[in-house]
Short mmCIF file of N, CA, C and O in Angstrom, two decimals:
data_model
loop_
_atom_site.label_atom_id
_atom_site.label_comp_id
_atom_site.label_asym_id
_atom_site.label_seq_id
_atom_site.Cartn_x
_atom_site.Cartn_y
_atom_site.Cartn_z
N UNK A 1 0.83 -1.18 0.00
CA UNK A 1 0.00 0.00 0.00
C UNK A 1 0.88 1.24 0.00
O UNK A 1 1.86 1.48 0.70
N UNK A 2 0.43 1.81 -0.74
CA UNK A 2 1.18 3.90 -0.57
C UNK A 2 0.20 4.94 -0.14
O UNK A 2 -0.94 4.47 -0.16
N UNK A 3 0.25 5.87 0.15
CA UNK A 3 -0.69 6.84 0.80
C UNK A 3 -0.37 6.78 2.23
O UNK A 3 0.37 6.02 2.86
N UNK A 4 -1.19 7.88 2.63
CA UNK A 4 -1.37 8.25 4.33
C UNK A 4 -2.11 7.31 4.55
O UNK A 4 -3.05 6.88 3.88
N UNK A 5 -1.41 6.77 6.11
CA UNK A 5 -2.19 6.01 7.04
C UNK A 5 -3.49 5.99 7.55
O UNK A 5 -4.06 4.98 7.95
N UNK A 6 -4.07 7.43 7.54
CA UNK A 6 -5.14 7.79 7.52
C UNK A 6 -6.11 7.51 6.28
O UNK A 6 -7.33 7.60 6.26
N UNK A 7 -5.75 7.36 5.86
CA UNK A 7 -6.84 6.92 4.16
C UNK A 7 -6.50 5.14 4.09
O UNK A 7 -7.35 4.34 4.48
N UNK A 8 -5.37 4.76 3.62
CA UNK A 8 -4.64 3.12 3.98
C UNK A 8 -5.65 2.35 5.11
O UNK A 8 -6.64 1.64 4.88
N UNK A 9 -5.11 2.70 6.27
CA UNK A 9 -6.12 1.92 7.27
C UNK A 9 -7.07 1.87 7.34
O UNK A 9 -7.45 1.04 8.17
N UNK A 10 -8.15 2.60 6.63
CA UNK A 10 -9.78 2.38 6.30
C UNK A 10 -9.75 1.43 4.89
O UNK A 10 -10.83 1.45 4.30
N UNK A 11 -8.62 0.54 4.21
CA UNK A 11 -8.47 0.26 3.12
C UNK A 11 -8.86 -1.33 3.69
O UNK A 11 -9.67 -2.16 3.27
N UNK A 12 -8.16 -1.34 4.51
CA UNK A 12 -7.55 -2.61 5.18
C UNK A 12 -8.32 -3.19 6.27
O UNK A 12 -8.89 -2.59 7.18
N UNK A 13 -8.22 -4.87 5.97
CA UNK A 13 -9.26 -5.69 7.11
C UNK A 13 -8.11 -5.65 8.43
O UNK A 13 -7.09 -6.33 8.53
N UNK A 14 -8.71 -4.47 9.54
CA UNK A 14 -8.14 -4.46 10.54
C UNK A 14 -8.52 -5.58 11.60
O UNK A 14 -7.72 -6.23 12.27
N UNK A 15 -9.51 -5.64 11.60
CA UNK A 15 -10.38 -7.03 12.09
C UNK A 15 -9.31 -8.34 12.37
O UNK A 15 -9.21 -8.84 13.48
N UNK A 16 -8.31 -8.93 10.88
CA UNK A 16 -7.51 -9.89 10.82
C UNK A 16 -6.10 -9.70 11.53
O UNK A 16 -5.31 -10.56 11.94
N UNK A 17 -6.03 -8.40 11.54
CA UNK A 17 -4.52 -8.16 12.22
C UNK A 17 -4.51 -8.60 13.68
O UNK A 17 -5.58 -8.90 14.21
N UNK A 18 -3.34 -8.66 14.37
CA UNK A 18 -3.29 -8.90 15.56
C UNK A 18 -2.26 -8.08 16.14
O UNK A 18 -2.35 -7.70 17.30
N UNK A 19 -1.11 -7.75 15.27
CA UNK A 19 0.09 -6.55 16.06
C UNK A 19 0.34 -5.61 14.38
O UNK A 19 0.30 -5.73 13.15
N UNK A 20 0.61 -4.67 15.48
CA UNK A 20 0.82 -3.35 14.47
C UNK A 20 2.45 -2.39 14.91
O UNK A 20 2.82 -2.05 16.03
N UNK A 21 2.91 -2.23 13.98
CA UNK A 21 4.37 -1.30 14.29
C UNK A 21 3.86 -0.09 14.11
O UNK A 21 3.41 -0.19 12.97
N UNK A 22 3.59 1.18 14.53
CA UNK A 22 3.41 2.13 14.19
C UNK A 22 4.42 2.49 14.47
O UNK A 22 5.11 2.17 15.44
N UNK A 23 4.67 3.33 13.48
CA UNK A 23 6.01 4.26 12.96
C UNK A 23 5.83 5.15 11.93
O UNK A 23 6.50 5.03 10.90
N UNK A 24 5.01 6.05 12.06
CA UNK A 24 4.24 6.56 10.97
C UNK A 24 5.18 8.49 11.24
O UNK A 24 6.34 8.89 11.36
N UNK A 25 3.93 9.05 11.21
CA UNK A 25 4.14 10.41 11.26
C UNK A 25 4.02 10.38 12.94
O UNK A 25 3.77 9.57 13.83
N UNK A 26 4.35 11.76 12.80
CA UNK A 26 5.19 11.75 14.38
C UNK A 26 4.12 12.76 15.27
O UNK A 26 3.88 12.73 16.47
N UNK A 27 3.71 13.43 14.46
CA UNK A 27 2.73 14.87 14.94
C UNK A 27 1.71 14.12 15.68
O UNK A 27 1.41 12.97 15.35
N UNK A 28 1.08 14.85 16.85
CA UNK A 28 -0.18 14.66 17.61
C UNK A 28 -1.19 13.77 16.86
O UNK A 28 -1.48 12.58 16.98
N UNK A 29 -1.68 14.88 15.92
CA UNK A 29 -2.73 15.15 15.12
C UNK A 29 -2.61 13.89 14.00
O UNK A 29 -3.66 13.56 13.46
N UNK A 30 -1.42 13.20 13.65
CA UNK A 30 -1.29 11.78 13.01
C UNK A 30 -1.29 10.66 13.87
O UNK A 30 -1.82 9.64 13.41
N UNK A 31 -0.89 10.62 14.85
CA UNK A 31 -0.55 9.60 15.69
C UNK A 31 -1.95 9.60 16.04
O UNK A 31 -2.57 8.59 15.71
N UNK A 32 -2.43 10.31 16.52
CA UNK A 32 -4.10 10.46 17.21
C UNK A 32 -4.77 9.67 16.19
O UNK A 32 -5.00 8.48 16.38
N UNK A 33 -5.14 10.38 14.95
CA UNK A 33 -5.94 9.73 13.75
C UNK A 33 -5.59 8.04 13.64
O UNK A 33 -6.54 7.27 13.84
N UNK A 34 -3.91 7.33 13.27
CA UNK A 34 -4.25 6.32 13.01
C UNK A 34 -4.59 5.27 14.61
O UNK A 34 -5.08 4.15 14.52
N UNK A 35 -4.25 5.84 15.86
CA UNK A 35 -5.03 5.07 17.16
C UNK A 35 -6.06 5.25 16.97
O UNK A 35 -6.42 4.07 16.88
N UNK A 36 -6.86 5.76 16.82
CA UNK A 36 -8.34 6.20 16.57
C UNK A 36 -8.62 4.99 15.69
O UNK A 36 -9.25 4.08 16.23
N UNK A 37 -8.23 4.83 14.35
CA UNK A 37 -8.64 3.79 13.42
C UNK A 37 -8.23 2.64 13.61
O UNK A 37 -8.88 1.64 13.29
N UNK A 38 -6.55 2.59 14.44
CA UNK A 38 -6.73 1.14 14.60
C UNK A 38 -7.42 0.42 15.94
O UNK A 38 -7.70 -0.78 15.99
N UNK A 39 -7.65 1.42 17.09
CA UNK A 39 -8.60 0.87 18.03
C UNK A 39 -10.05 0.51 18.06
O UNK A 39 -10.67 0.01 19.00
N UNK A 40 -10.52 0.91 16.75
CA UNK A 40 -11.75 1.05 16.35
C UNK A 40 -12.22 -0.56 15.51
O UNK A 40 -13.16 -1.36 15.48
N UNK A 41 -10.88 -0.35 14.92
CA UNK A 41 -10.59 -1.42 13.79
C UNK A 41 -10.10 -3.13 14.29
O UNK A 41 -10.72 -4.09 13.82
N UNK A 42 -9.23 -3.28 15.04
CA UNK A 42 -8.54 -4.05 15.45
C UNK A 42 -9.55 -4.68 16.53
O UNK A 42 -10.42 -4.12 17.20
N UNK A 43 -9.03 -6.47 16.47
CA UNK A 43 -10.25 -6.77 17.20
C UNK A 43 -9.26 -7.12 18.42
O UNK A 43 -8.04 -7.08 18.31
N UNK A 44 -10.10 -7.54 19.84
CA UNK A 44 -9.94 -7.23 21.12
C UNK A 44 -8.64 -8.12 21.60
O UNK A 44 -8.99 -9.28 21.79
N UNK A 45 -7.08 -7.89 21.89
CA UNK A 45 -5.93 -8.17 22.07
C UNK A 45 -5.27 -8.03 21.68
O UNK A 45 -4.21 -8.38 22.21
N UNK A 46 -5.26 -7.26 20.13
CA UNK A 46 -4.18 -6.58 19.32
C UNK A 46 -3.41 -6.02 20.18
O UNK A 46 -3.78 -5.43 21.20
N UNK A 47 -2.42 -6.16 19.84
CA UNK A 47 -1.42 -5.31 20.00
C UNK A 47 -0.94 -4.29 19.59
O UNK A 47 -0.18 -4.83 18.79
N UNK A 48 -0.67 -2.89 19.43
CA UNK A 48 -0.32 -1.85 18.66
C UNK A 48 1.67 -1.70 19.57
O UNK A 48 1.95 -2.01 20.73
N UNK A 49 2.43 -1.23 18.68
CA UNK A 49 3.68 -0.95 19.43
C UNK A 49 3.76 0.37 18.82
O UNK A 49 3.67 0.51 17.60
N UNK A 50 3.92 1.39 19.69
CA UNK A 50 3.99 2.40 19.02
C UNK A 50 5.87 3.35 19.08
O UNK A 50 6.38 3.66 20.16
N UNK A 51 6.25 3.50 18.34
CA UNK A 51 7.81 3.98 18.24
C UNK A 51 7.96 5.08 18.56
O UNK A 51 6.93 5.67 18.23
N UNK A 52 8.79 5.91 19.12
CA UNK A 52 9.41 6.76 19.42
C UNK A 52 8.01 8.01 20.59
O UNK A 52 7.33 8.98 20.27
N UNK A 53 8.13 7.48 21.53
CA UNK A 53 6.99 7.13 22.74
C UNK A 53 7.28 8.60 23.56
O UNK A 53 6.54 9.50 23.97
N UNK A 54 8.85 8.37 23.59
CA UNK A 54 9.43 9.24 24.94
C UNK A 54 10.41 10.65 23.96
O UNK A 54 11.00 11.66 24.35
N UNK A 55 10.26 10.28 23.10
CA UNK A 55 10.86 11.79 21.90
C UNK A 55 10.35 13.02 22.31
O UNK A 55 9.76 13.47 21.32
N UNK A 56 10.22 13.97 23.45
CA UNK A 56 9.58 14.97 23.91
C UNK A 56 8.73 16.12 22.56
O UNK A 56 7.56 16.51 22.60
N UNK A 57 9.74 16.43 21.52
CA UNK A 57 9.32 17.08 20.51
C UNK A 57 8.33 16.29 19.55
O UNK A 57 8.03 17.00 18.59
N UNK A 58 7.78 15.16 19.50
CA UNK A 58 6.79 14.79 18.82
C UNK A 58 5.66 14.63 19.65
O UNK A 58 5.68 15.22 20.73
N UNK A 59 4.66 13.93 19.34
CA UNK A 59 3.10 13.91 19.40
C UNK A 59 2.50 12.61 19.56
O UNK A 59 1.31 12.30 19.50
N UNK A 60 3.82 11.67 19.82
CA UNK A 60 3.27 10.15 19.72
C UNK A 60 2.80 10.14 22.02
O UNK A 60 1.80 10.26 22.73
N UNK A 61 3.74 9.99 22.13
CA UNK A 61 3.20 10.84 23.96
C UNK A 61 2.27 11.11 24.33
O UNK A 61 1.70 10.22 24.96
N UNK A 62 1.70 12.17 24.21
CA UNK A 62 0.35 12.73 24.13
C UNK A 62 -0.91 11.99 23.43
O UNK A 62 -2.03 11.72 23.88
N UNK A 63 -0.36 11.77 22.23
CA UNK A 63 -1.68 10.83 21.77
C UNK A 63 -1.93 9.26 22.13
O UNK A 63 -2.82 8.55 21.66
N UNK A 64 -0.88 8.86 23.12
CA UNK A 64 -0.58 7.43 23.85
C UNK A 64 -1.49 7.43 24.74
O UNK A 64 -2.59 6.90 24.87
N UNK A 65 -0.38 8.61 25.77
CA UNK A 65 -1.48 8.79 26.87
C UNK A 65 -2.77 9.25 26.53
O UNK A 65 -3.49 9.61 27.46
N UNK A 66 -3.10 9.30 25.65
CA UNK A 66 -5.06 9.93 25.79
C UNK A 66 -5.92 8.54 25.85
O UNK A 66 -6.98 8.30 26.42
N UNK A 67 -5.11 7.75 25.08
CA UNK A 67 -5.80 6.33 24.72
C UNK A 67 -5.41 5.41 26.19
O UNK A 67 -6.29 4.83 26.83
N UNK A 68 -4.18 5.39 26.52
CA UNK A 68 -3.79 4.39 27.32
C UNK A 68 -4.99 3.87 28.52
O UNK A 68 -5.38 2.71 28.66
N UNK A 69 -5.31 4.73 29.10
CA UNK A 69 -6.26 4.64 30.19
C UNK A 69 -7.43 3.60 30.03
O UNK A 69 -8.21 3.22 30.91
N UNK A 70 -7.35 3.16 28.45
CA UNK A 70 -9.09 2.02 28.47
C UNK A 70 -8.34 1.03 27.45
O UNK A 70 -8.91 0.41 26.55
N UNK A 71 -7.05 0.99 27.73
CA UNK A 71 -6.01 -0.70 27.57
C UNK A 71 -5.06 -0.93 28.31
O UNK A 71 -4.62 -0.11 29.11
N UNK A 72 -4.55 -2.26 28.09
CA UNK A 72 -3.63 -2.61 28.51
C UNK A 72 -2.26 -2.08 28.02
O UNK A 72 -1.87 -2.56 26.96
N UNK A 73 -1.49 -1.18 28.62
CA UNK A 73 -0.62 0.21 28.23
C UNK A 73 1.10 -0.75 28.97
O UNK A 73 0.85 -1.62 29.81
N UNK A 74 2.79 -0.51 28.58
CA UNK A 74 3.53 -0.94 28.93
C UNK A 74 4.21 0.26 28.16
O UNK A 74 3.76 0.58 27.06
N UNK A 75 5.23 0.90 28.68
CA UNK A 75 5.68 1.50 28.71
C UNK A 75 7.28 0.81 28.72
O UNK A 75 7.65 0.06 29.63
N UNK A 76 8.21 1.23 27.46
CA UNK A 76 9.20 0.59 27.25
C UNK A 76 10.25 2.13 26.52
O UNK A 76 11.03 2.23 25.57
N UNK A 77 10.00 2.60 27.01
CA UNK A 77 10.78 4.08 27.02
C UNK A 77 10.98 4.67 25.90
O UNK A 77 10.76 5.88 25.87
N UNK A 78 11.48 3.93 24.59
CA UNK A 78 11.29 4.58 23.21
C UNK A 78 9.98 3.86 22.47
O UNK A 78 9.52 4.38 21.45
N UNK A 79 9.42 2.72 22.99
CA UNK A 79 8.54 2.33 22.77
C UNK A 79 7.57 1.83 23.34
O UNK A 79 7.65 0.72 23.87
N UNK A 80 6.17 2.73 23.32
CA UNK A 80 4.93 2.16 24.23
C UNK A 80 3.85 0.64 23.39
O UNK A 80 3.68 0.46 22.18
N UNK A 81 3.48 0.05 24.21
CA UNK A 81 2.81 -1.13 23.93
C UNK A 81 1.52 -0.87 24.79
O UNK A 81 1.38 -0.70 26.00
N UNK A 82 0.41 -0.92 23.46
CA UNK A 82 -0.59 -1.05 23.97
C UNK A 82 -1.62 -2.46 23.53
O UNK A 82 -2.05 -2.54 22.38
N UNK A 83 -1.93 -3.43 24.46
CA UNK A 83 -3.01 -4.20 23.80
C UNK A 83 -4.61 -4.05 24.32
O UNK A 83 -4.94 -3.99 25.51
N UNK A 84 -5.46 -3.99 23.22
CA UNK A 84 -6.25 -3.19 23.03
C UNK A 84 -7.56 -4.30 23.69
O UNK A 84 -7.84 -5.50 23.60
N UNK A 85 -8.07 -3.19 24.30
CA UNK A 85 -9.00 -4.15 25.15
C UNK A 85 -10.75 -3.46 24.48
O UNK A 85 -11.05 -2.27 24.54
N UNK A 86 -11.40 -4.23 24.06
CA UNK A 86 -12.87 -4.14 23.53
C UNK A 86 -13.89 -4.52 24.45
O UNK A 86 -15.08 -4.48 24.11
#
């Protein structure tokens, strides 16, 4: 697939997946959008790993913690792990 993750992941049977690397765009406002689609999407124990967690100047942080609170959240310093509870 090519394109933004944001258009891509509505392409795709999220349903079948079970772990995800996110490593996408770094901004709030991206990181937010594709958790949004893949928590929506992904069925209940996925795993998402999300990269560069603790980078103070990006947006992956902030949009972790907004979600973390209603999964199972691990915190691995450049990289947070969330498995997703439905």
């Amino acid at each position: 697939y090519r394109g933004y993750s944001k258009d891509i992941l509505k392409k795709i049977k999220l349903e079948k997946i079970d772990f995800v690397f996110l490593d996408g765009g770094h901004s709030y406002k991206t990181v937010k959008e594709d958790l949004d689609l893949l928590i929506f999407g992904l069925k209940s124990d996925s795993i998402i790993l999300c990269d560069d967690y603790n980078v103070i100047h990006y947006g992956v942080k902030k949009a972790v913690d907004e979600v973390k609170q209603n999964h199972s959240f691990k915190d691995y310093g450049r990289f947070a792990l969330l498995k997703i509870n439905k």
